[in-house]
Coordinates of C-alpha atoms and ligand atoms in Angstrom, one line a residue:
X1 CA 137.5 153.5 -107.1
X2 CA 134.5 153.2 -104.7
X3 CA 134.9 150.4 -101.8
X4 CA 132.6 147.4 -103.8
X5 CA 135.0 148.4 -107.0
X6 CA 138.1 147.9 -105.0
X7 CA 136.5 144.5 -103.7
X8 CA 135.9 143.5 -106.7
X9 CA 138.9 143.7 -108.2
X10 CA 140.7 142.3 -105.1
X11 CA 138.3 139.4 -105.0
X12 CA 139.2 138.8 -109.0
X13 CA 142.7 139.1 -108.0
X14 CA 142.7 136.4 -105.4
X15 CA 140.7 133.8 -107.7
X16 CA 143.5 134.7 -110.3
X17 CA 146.3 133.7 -107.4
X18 CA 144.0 130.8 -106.5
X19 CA 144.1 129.1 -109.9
X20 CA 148.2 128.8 -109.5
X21 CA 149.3 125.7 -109.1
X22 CA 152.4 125.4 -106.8
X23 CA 155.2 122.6 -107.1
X24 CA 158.6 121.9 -105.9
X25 CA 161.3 119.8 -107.5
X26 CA 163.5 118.1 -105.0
X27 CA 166.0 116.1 -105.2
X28 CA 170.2 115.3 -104.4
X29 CA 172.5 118.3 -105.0
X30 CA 173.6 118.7 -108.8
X31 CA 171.0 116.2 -109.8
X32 CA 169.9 118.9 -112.3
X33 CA 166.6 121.0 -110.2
X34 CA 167.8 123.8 -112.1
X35 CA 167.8 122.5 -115.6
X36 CA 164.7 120.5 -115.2
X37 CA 162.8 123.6 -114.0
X38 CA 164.0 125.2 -117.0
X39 CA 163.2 122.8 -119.6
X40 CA 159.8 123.0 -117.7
X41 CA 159.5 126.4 -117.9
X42 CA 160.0 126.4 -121.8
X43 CA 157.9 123.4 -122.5
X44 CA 154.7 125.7 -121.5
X45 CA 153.8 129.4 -121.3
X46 CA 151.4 128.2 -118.3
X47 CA 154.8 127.2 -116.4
X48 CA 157.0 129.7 -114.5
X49 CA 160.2 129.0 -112.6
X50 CA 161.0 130.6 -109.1
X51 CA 164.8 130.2 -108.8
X52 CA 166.6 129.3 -105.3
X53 CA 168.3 132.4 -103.9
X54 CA 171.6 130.6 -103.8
X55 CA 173.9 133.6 -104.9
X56 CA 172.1 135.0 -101.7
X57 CA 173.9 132.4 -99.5
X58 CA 177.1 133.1 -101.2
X59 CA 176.8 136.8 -100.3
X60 CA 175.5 137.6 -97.0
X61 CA 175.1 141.4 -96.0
X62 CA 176.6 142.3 -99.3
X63 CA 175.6 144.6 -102.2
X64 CA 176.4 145.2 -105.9
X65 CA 179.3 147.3 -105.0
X66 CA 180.6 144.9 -101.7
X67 CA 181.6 141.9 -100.9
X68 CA 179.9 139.9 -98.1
X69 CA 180.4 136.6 -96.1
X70 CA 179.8 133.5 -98.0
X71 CA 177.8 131.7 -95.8
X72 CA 177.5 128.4 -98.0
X73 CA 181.5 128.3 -98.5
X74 CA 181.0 128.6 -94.8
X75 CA 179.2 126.2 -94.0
X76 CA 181.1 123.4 -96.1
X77 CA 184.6 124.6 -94.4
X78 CA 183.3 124.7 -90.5
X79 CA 180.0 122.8 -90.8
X80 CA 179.4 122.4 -86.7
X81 CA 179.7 126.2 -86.1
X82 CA 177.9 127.4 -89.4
X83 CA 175.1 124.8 -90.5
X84 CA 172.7 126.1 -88.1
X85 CA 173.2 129.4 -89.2
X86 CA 173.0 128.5 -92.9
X87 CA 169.7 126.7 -92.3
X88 CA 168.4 129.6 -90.4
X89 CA 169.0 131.6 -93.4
X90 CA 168.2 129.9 -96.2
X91 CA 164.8 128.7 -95.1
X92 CA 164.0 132.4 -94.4
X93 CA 165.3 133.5 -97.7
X94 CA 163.1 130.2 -99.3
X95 CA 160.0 131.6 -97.3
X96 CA 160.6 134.8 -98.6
X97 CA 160.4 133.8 -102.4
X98 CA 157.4 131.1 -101.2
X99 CA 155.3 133.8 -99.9
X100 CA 156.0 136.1 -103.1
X101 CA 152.8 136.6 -105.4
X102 CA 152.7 134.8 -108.6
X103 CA 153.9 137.3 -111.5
X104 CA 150.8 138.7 -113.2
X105 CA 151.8 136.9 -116.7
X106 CA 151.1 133.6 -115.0
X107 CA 147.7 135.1 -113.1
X108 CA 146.6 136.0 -116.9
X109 CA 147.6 132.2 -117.9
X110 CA 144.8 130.5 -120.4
X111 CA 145.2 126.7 -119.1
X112 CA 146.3 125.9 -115.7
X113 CA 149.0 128.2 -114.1
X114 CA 151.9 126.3 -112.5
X115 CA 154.5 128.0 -109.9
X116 CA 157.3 125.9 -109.7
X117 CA 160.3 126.2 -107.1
X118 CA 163.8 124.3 -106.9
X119 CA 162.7 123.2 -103.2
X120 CA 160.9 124.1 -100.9
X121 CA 161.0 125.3 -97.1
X122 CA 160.0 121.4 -96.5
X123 CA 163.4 120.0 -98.0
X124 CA 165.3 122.4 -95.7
X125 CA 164.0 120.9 -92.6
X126 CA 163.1 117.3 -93.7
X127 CA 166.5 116.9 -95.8
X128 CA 169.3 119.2 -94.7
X129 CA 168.4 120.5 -91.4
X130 CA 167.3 117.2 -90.1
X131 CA 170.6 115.4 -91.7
X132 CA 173.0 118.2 -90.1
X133 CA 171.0 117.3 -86.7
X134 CA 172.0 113.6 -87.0
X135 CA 175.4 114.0 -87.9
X136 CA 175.7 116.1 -84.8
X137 CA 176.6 119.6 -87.0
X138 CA 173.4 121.1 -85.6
X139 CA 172.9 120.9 -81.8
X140 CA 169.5 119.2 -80.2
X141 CA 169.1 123.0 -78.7
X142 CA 169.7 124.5 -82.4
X143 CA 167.5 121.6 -83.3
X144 CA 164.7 122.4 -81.0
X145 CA 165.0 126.5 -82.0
X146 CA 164.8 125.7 -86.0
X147 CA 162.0 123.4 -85.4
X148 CA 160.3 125.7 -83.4
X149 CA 160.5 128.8 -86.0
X150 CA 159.4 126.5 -88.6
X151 CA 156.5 124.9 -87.7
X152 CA 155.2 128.3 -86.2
X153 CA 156.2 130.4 -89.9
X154 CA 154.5 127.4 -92.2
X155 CA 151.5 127.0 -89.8
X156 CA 151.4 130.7 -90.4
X157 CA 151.7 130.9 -93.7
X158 CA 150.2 127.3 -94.5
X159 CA 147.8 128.7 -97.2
X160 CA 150.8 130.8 -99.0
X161 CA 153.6 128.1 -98.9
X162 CA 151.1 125.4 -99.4
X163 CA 152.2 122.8 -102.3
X164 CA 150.2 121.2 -104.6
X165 CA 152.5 118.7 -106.0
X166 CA 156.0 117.6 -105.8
X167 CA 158.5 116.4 -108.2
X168 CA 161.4 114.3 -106.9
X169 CA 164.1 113.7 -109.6
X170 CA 165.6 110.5 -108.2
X171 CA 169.1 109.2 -109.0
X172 CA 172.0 107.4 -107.6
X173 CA 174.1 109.1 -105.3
X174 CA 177.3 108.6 -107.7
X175 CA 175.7 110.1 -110.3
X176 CA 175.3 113.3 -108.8
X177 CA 178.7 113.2 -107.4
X178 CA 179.7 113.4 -111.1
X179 CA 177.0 115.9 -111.9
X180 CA 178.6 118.1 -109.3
X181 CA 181.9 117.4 -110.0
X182 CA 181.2 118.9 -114.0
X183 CA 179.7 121.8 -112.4
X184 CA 182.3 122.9 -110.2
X185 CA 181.0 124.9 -107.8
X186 CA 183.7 126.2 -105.7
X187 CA 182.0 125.6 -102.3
X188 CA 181.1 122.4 -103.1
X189 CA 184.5 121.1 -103.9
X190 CA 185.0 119.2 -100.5
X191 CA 181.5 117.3 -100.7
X192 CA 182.2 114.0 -100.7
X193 CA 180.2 110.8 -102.0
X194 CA 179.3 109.2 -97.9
X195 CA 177.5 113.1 -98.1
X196 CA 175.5 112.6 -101.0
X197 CA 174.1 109.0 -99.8
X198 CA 173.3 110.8 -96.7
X199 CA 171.1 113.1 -98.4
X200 CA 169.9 110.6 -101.0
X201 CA 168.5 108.1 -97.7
X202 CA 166.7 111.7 -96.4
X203 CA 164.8 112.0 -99.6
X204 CA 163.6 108.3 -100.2
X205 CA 162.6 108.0 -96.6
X206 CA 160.7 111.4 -96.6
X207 CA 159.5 111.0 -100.6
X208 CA 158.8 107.1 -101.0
X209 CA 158.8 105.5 -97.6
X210 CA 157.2 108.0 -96.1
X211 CA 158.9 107.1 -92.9
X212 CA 159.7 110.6 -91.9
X213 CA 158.0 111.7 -89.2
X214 CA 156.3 115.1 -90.6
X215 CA 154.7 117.5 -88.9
X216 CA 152.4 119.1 -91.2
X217 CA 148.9 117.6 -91.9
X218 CA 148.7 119.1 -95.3
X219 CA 152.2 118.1 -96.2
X220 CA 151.5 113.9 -96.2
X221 CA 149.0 114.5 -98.3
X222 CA 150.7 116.2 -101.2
X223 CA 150.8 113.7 -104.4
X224 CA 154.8 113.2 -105.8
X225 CA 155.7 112.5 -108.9
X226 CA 159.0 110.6 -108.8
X227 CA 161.2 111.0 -111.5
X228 CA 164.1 108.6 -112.9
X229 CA 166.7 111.3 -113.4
X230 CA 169.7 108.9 -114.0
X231 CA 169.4 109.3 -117.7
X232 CA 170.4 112.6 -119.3
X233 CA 167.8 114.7 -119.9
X234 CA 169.6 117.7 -120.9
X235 CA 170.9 116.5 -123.7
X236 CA 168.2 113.3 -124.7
X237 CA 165.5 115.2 -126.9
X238 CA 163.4 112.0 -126.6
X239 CA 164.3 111.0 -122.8
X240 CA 163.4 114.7 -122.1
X241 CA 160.2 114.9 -123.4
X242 CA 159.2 111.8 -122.2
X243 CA 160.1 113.0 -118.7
X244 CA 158.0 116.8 -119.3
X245 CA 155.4 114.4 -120.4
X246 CA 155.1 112.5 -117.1
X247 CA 155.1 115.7 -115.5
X248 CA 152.2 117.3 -117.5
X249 CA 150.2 114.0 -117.1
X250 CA 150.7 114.2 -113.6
X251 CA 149.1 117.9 -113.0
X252 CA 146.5 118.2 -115.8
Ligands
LIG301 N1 172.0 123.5 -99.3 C1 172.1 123.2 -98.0 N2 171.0 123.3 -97.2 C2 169.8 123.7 -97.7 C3 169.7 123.9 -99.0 C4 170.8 123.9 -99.8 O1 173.2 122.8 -97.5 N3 168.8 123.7 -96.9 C5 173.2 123.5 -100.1 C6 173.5 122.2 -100.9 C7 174.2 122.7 -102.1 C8 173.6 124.1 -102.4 O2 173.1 124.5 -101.1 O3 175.5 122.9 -101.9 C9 172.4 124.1 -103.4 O4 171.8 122.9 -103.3 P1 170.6 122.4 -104.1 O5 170.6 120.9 -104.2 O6 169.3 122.9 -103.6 O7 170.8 123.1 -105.5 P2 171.7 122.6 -106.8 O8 172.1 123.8 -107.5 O9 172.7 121.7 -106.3 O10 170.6 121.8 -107.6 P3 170.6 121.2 -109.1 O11 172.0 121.0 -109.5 O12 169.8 119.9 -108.9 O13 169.9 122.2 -109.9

């Protein structure tokens, strides 16, 4: 195509990519992102789910026909000579999937294309990173390298890992410990409940006290949609479509 017919198309392109909405769910471990993303995700064509590269974590230099390190098993077993490394590389494997381009199914959307992601490359730093940091697993010198990658890669990239909304599915601490405990996922098996109110205190203060201190303008000013997630919304027809309700209320 001539030059002005390439434009074109690129410029139709970006206004298609524009339209997306993006949103991340946070919230404790096993408090159910996944499922929630996925009852999302069927509720509405204009909703697509962008999963977190876990099984990424849990095989490190490997390949389909080789086994490599489990970094999150890792982690868990030697937390003050691993959590730094994990953090390094699951925020660069988050930014990664943040900075992909919406599938073109969702750029052809009718209503309003949503892009949603099970976290975000703000809940690494302002919820595990930062928690690892106070309970001395990451160094102030590791602390003072990961913050200094991050802010430079999301000032970077602000445009392309900018959110638009966030969803914090919100329960007590014990009821994720049983959540996880159902689940079973190996690594997780030493977790233990003091770990899960740590993380829980990181979420309220960052998502409803808003006493973290952040360090992105256009971060504070993202609206959140907290979430009662206590109940059971897997298998609650009525609790779960109240709660996809809430949600479509929120970003219509
Ligand atoms: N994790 C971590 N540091 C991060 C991100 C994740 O230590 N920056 C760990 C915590 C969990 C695992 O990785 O062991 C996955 O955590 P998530 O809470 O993100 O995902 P879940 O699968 O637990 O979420 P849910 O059950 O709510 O879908």
């Amino acid at each position: 195509p001539c030059p002005s017919a390439q434009l074109h198309i690129d410029t139709k392109q970006m206004d298609a990519v524009s339209r997306v909405k993006r949103v991340s769910i946070e919230g404790n471990i096993a408090v159910g992102k996944s499922t929630f993303a996925r009852l999302l995700q069927s509720s509405s064509q204009d909703w697509e789910v962008v999963q977190e590269p876990v099984s990424k974590w849990q095989n490190v230099e490997g390949s389909s026909s080789q086994t490599g390190s489990n970094l999150l098993q890792m982690m868990y077993q030697d937390p003050q000579r691993w959590s730094y490394t994990f953090q390094t590389f699951s925020c660069m494997s988050r930014m990664r999937t943040q900075l992909q381009p919406p599938p073109t199914r969702l750029l052809a959307a009718e209503g309003t294309p949503v892009q949603v992601f099970e976290r975000s490359v703000y809940s690494d730093r302002y919820i595990f990173a930062l928690n690892m940091f106070e309970l001395g697993c990451i160094s102030p010198t590791e602390w003072a390298v990961y913050q200094d990658w991050h802010s430079f890669l999301v000032e970077q990239f602000a445009h392309r890992v900018h959110l638009e909304g966030i969803i914090y599915l919100r329960a007590p601490p014990k009821t994720c410990m049983e959540r996880l405990g159902r689940r079973g996922r190996e690594e997780e098996s030493g977790v233990e409940l003091d770990y899960l109110e740590k993380l829980h205190i990181q979420h309220e203060k960052w998502l409803v006290d808003k006493s973290t201190e952040l360090h992105f303008e256009h971060l504070k000013k993202v609206p959140v949609l907290t979430l009662d997630a206590s109940v059971e919304f897997e298998t609650d027809k009525k609790v779960r479509e109240d709660l996809i309700t809430q949600v479509r209320t929120f970003f219509s």
